[in-house]
XYZ file of N, CA and C in Angstrom:
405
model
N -7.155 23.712 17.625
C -6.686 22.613 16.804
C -7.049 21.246 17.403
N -7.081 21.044 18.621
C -7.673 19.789 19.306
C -9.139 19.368 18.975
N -9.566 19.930 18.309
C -10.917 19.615 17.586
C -10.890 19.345 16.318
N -9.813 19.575 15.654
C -9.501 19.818 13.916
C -9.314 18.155 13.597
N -10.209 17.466 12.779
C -10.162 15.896 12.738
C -8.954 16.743 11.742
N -8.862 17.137 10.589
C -8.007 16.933 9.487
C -6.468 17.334 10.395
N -6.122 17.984 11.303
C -5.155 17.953 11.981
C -4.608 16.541 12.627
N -6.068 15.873 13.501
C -5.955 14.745 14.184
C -5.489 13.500 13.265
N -6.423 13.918 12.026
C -5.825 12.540 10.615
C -4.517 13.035 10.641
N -4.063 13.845 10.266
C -2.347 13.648 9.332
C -1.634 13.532 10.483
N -2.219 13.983 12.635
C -0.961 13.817 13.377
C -1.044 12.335 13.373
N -2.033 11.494 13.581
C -2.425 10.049 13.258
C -1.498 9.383 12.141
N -1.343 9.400 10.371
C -0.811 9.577 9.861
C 0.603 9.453 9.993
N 1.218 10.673 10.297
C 2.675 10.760 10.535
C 3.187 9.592 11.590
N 2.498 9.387 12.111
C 3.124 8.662 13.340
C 2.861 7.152 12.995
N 1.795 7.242 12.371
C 1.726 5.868 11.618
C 2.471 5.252 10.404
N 2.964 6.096 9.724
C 4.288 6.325 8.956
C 5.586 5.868 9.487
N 5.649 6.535 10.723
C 6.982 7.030 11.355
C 7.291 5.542 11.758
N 5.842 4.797 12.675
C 6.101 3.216 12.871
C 6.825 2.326 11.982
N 5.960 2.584 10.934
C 6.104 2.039 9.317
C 7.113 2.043 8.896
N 7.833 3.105 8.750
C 9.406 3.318 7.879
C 10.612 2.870 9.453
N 9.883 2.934 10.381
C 10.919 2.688 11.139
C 10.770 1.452 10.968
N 10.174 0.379 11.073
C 10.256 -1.248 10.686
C 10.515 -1.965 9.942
N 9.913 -1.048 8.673
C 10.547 -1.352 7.720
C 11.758 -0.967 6.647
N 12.777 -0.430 7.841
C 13.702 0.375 7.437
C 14.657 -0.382 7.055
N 15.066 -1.415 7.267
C 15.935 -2.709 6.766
C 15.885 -3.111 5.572
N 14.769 -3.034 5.241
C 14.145 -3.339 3.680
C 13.949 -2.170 3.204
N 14.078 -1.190 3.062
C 14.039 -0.024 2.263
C 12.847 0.032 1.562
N 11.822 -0.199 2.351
C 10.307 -0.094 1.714
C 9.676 0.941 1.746
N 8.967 1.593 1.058
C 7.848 2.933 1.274
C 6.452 2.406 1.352
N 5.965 2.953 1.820
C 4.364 2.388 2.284
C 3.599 2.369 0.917
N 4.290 2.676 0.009
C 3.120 2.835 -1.462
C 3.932 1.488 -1.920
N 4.711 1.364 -1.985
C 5.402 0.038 -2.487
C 5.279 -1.136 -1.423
N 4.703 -1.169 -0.593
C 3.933 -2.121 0.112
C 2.662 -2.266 -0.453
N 2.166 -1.174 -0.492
C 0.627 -1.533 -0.679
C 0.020 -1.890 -2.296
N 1.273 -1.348 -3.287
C 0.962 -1.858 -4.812
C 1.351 -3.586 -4.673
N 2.457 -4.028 -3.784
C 2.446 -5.138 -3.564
C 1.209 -6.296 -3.053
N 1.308 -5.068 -2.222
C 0.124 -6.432 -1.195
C -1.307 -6.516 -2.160
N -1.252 -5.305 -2.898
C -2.785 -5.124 -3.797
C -2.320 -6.382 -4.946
N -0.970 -6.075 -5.663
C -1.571 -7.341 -6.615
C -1.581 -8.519 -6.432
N -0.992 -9.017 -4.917
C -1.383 -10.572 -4.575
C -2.684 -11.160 -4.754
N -4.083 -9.924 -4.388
C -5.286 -10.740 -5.039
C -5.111 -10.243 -6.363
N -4.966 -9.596 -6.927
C -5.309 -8.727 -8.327
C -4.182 -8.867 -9.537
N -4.185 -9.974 -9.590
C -2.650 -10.329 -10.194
C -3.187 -9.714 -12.098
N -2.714 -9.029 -12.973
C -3.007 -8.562 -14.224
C -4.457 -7.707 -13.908
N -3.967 -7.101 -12.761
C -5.032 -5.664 -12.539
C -4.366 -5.186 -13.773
N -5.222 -3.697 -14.355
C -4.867 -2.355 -15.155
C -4.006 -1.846 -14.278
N -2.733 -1.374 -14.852
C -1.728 -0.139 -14.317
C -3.157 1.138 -13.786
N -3.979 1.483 -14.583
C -4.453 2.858 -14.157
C -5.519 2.103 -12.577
N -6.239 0.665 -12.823
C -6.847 0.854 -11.881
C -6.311 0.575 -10.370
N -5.099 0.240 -10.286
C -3.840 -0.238 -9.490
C -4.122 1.408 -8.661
N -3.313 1.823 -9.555
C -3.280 3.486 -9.456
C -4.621 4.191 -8.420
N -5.423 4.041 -9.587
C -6.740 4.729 -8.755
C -7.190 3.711 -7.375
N -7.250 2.268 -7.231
C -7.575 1.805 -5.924
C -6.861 2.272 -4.720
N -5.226 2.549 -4.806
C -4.688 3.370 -4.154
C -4.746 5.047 -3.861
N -5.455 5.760 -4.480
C -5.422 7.200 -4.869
C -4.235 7.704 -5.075
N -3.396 6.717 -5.981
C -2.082 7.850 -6.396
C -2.458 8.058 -8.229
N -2.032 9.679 -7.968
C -2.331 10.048 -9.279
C -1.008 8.977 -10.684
N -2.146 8.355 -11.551
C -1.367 7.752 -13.048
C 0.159 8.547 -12.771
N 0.530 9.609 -13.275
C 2.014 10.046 -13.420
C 2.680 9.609 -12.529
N 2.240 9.823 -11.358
C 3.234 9.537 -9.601
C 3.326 7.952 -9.688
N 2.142 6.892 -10.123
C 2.203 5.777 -10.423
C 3.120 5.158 -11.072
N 3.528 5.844 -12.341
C 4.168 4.780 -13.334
C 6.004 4.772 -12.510
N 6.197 5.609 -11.692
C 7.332 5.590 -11.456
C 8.002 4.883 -10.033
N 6.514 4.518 -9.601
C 6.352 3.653 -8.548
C 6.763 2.189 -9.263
N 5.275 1.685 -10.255
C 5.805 0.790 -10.926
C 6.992 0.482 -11.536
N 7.573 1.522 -12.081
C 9.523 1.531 -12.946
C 10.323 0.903 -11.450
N 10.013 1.152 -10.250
C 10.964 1.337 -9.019
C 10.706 -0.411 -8.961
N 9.627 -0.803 -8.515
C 9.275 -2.127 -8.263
C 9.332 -3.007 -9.617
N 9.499 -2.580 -10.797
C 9.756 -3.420 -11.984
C 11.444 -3.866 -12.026
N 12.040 -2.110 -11.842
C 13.615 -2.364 -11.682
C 13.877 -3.563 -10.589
N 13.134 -3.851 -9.600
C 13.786 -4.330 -8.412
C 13.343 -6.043 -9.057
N 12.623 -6.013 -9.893
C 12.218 -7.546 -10.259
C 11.207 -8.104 -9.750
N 9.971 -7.129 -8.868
C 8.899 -7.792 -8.239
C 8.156 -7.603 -9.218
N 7.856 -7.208 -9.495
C 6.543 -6.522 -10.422
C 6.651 -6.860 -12.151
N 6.017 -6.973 -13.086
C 6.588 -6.928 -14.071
C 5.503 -6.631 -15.558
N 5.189 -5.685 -16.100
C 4.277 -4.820 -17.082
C 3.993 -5.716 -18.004
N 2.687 -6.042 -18.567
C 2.163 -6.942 -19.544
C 1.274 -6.285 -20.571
N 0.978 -6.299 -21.847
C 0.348 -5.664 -22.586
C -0.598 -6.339 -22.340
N -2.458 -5.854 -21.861
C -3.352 -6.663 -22.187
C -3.770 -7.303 -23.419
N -3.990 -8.668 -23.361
C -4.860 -9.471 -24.643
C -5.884 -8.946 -24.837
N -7.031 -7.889 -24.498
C -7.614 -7.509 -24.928
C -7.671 -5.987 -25.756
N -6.903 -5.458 -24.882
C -6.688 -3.861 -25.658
C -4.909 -4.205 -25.394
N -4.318 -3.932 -26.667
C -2.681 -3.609 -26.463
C -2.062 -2.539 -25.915
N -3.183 -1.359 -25.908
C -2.659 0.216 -25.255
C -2.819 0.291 -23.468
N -3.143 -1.059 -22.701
C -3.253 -1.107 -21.579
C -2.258 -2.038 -21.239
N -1.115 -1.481 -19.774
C -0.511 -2.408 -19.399
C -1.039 -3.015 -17.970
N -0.887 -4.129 -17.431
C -1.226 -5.101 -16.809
C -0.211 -5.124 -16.160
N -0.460 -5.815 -14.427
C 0.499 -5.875 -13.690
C 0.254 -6.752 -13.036
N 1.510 -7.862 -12.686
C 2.089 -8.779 -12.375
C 2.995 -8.980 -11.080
N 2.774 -9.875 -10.209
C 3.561 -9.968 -9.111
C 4.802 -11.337 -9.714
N 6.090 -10.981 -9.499
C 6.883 -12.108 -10.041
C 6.954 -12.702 -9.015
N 7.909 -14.310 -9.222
C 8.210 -15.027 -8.206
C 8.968 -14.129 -7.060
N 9.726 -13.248 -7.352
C 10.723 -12.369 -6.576
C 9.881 -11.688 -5.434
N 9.049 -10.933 -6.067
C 8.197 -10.107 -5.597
C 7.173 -10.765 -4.610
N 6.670 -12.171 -4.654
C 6.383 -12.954 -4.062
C 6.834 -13.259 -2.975
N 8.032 -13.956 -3.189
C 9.108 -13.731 -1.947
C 9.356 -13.012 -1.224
N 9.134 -11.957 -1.804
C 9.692 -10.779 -1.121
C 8.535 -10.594 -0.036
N 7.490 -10.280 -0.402
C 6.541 -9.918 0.027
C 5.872 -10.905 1.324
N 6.047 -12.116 1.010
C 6.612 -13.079 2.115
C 7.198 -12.734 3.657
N 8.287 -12.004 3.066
C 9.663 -11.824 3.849
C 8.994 -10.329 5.072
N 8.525 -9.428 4.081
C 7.768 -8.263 4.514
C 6.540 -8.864 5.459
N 5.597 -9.745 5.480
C 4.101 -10.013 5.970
C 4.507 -10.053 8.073
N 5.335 -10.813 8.289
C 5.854 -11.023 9.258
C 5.821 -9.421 10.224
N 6.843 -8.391 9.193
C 7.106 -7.337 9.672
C 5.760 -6.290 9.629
N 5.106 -6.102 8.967
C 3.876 -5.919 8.685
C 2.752 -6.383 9.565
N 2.660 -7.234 9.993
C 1.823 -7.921 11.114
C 2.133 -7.106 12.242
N 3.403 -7.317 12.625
C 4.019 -6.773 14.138
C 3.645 -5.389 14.109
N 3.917 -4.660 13.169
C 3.822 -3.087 12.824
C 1.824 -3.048 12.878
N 1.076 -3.392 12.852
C -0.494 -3.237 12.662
C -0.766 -4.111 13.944
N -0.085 -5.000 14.962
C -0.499 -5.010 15.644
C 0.243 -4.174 17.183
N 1.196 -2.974 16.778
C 1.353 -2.022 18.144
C 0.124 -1.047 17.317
N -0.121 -1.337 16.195
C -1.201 0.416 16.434
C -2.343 -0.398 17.022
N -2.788 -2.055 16.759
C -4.350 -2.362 17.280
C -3.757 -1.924 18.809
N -2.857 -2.770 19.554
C -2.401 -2.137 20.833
C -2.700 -0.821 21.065
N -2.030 -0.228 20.646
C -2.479 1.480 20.530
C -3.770 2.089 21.076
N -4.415 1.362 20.369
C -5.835 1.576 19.833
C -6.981 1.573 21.429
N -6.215 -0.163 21.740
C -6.929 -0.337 22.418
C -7.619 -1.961 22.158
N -7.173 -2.251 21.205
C -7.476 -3.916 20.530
C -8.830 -3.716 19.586
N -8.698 -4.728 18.610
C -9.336 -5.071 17.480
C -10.928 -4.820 17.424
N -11.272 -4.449 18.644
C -12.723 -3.299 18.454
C -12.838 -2.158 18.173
N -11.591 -1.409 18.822
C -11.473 -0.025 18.730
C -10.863 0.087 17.242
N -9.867 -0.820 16.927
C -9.616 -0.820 15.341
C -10.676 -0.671 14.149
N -11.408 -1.753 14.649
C -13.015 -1.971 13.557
C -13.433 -0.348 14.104
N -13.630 -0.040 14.920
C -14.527 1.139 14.937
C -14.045 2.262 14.532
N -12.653 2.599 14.287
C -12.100 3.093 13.954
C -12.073 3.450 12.358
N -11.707 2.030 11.598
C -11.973 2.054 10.020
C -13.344 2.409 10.223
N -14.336 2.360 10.563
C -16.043 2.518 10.316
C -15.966 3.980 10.320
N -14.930 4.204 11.180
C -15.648 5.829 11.541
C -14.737 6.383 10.196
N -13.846 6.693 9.877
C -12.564 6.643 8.666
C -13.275 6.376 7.432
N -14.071 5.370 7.191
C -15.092 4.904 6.104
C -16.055 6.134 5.982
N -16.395 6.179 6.813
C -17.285 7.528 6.789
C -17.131 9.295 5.878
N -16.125 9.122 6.228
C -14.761 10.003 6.110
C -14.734 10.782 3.808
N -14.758 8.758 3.380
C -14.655 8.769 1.946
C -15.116 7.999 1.138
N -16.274 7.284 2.126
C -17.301 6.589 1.236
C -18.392 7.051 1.077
């Protein structure tokens, strides 16, 4: 098993998780509801489906992500002006804030794994090699 990358990814993974939910355990955040966040700060009236697919969570598992972060008031569903059968997604002022509040904790948490790592070379070389992986 010390040779098994797909072992080495998910023990990698878990522990990178484990950082994650432990930091951000105050805020009751899940790492998918971070990252639909942090995605629509550039992508503000992305597609619900392509939200979805830039993350690889399957549409169904999606919409209930979105219901979670709509209930909470960050997020908020728009019919597109161009097709009405597509909804659009929105970061609110809340969600803004919020997300604000999170960047701080988020920083600290990505910089014990560059630590980890070994500092911001071994990081870059790291995503390169990871890129490899699923591009």
């Amino acid at each position: 098993m010390e040779a098994a990358i797909g072992f080495r990814l998910r023990r990698a993974q878990l522990s990178t998780f484990q950082d994650f939910n432990e930091s951000f355990s105050v805020k009751g955040l899940r790492p998918t509801d971070f990252a639909v966040l942090l995605l629509l700060t550039r992508n503000q009236g992305s597609k619900q489906s392509d939200v979805a697919e830039a993350l690889g969570i399957q549409r169904a598992n999606f919409v209930a992500i979105v219901d979670g972060l709509e209930a909470k008031g960050f997020v908020e569903r728009r019919k597109s002006e161009t097709d009405r059968r597509v909804q659009s997604l929105f970061m609110t002022s809340a969600g803004e804030a919020y997300l604000a509040e999170l960047m701080p904790i988020w920083q600290d948490h990505e910089a014990r794994l560059v630590a980890l790592l070994g500092g911001p070379g071994q990081r870059d070389a790291l995503i390169a090699l990871l890129d490899k992986l699923y591009d």
